[in-house]
Coordinates of C-alpha atoms in Angstrom, one line a residue:
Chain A
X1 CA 10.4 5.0 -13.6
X2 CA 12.2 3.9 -10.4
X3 CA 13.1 0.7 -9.0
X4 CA 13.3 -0.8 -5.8
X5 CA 14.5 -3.6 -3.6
X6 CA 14.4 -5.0 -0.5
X7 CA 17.4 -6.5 1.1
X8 CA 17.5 -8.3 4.7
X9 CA 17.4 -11.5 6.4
X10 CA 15.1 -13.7 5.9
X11 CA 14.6 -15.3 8.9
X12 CA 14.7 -13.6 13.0
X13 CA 14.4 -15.2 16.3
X14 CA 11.4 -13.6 18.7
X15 CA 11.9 -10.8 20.4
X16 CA 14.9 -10.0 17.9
X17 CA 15.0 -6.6 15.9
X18 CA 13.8 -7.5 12.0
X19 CA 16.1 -4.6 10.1
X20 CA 15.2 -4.6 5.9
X21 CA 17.0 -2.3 3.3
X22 CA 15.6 -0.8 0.3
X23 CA 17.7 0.3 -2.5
X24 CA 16.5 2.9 -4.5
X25 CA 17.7 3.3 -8.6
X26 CA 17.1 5.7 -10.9
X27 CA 15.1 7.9 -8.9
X28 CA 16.5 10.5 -6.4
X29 CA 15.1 10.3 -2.7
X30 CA 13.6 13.4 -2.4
X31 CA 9.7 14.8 -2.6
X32 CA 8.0 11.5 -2.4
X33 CA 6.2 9.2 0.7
X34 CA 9.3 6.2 1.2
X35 CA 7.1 3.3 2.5
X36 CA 7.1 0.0 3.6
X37 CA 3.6 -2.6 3.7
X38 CA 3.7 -6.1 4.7
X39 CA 1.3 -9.0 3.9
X40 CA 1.1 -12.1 6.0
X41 CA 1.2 -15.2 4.7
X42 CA -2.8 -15.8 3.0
X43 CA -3.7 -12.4 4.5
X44 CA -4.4 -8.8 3.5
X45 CA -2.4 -5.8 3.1
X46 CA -0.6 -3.8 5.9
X47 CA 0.7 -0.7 5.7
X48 CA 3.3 -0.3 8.1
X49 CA 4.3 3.6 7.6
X50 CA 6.3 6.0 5.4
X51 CA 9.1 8.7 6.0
X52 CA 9.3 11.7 3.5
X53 CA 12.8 13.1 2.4
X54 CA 12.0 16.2 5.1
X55 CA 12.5 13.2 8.0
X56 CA 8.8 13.2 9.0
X57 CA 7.7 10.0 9.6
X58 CA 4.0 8.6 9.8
X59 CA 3.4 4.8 11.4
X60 CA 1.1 2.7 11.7
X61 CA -0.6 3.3 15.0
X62 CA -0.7 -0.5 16.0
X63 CA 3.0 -1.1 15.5
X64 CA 4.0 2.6 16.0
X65 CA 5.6 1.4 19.2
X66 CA 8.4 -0.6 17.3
X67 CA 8.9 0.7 14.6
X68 CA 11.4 3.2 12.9
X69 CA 12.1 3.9 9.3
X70 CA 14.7 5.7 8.0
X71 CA 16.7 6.9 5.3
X72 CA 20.2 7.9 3.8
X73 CA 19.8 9.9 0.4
X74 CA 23.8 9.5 0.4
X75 CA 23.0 6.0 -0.5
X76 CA 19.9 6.1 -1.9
X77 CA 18.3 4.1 0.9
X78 CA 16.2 3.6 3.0
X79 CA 15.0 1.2 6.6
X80 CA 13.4 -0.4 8.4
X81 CA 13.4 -1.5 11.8
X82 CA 11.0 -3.8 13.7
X83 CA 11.7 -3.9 17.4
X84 CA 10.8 -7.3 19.7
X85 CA 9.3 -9.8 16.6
X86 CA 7.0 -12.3 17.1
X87 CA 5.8 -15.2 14.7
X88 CA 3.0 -12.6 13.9
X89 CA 4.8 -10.2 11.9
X90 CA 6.0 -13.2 9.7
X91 CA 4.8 -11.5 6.4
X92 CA 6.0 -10.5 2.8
X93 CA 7.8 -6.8 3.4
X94 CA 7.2 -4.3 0.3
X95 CA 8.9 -1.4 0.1
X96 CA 7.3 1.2 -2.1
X97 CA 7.3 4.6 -3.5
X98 CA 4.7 6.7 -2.4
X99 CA 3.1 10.2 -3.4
X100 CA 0.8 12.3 -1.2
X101 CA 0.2 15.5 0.5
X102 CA -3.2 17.1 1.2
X103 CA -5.3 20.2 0.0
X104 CA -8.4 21.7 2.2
X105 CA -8.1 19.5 4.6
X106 CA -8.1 15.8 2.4
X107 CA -5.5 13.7 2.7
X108 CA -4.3 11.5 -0.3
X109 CA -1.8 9.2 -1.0
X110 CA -0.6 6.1 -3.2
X111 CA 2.3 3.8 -3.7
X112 CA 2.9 3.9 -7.4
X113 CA 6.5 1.8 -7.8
X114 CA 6.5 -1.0 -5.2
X115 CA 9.7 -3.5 -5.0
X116 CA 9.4 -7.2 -5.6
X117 CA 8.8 -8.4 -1.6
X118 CA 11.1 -9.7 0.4
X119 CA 9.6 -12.8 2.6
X120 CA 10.7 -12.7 6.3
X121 CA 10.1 -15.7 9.0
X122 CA 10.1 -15.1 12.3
X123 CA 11.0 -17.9 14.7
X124 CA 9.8 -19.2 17.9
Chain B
X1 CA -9.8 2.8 14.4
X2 CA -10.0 3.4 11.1
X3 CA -11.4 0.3 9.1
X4 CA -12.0 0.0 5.2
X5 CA -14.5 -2.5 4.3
X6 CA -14.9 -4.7 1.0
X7 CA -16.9 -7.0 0.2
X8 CA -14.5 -10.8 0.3
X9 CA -15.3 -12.0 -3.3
X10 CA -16.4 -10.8 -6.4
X11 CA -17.6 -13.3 -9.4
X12 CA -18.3 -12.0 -12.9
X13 CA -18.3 -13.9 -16.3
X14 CA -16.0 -12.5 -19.3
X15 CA -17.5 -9.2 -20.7
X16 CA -19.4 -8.5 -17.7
X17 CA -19.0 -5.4 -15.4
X18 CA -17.3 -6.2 -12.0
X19 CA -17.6 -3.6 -9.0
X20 CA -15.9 -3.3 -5.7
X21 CA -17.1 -1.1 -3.1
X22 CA -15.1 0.2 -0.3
X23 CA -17.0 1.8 3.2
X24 CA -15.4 3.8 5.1
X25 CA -15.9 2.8 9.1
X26 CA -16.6 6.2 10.3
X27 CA -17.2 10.1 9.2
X28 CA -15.9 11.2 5.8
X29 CA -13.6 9.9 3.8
X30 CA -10.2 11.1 2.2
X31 CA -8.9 10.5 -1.2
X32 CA -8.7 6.4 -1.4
X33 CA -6.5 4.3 -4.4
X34 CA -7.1 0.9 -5.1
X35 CA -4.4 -1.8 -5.8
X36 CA -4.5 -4.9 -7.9
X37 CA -2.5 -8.1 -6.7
X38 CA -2.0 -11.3 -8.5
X39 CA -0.5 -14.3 -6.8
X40 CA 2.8 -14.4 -6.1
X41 CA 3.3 -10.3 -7.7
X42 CA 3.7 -6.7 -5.3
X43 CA 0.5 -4.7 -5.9
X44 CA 0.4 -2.1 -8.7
X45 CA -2.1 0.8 -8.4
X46 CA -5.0 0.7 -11.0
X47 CA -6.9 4.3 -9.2
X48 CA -5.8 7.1 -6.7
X49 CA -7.3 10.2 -5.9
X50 CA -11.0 8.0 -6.2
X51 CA -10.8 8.4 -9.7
X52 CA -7.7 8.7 -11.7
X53 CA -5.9 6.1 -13.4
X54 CA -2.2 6.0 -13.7
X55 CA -0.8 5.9 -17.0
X56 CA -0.8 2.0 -18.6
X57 CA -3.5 1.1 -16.9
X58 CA -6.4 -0.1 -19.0
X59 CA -9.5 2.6 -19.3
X60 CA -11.5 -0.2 -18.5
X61 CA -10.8 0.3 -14.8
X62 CA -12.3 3.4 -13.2
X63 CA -13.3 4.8 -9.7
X64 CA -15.6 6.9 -8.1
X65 CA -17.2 8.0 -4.9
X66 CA -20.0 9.1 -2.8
X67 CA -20.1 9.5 0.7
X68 CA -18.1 7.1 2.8
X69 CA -18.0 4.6 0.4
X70 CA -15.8 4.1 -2.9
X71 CA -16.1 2.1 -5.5
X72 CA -13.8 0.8 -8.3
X73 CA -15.7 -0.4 -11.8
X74 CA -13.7 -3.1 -14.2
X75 CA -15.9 -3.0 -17.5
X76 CA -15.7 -6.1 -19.5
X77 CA -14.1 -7.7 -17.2
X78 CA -11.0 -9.8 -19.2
X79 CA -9.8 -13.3 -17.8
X80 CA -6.6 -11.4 -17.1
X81 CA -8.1 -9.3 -14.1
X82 CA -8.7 -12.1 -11.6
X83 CA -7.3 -11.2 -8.8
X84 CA -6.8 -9.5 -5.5
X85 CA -8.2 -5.6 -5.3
X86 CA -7.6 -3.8 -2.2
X87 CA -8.4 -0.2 -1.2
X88 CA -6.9 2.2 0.5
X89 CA -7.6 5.4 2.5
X90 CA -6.0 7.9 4.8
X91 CA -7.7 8.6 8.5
X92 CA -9.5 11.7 8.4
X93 CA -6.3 13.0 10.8
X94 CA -4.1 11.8 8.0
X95 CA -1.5 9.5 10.5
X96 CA -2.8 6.1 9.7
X97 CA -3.4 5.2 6.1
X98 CA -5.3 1.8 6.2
X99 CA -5.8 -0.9 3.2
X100 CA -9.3 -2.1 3.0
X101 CA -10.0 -5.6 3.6
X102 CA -9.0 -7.1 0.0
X103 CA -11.7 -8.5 -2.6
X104 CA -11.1 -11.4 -4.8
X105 CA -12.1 -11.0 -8.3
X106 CA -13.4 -14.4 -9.9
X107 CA -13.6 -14.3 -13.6

């Protein structure tokens, strides 16, 4: 079973770029969905997108515009970047492992090893 | 866009059978998982593909579906399984893979 955790400041200044780090053990990068979801603080779920060991990338269409995730297999790691913050994406990141694909035309996909959350504030 | 809808809370005694339904805002559905969250944890995933349940998760927790709408069963519910459920489900174009609005489970 892999691991994984996230790594990055915990607080950003508006309008700043919000970069997180997940480290990967004892599970290669390759075949699976490398994602990251957030949760604000007393809300819901969000996913924010995934990029697979190919390079394709899927985001989140409301925040498609800044974001970018990334990866180095070298390293066993993988990004994030969140361009021009506001308080609003002040939220619990998860990274998470994710498996998916589709067959006749349905999609699936789940996150089945998540890391422990990494809480970042974003300041006015 | 693509909205998943649950129902905000949930109440069920110890014993009892709890279930979470999840509606799909438009046209059919894809595969959908569901996640369980306690306070202060990172989800784990109790059901993916509707219906299958990971390995170490209790057979108490199952899914199924019917249309646009899923639904996850806890039977006899255990004190233990209070918490957060959420779904989620890709778009039928498979670029946006939403979380459903999150149910709280009150045992």
């Amino acid at each position: 079973q892999g691991q994984l955790q996230e790594s990055g400041p915990g607080l950003v200044k508006s309008s700043e770029t919000l970069s997180l780090t997940c480290t990967v053990s004892n599970n290669p990068i390759s075949t699976y969905y490398w994602s990251w979801v957030r949760q604000p603080p007393g809300k819901g779920l969000e996913w924010i997108g995934f990029i697979q060991y190919s390079g394709s990338t899927k985001y989140n269409p409301s925040l498609k515009s800044r974001v970018t995730i990334s990866v180095d297999p070298s390293k066993n790691h993988f990004f994030l970047k969140l361009t021009s913050v506001t308080p609003a994406d002040t939220a619990v990141y998860y990274c998470a492992r994710g498996r998916g694909g589709s067959h006749s035309g349905y999609y699936f996909y789940h996150l089945d090893v998540w890391g422990k959350g990494t809480a970042v504030s974003v300041s006015s | 866009s693509y909205e998943l809808t649950q129902p905000p809370s949930v109440s069920v005694s110890p014993g009892q059978t709890a279930r979470i339904t999840c509606s799909a805002d438009a046209l059919p559905k894809q595969y959908a998982s569901w996640y369980q969250q306690k306070p202060g944890q990172a989800p784990v995933v109790v059901i993916y593909k509707d219906s299958q349940r990971p390995s170490g998760i209790p057979e108490r927790f199952s899914g199924s579906s019917s249309g646009t709408t899923v639904t996850l069963t806890i039977s006899g519910v255990q004190a233990e399984d209070e918490a957060d459920y959420y779904c989620q489900s890709p778009d039928n174009n498979g670029t946006n893979y939403v979380f459903g609005t999150g149910t709280k489970v009150t045992v």
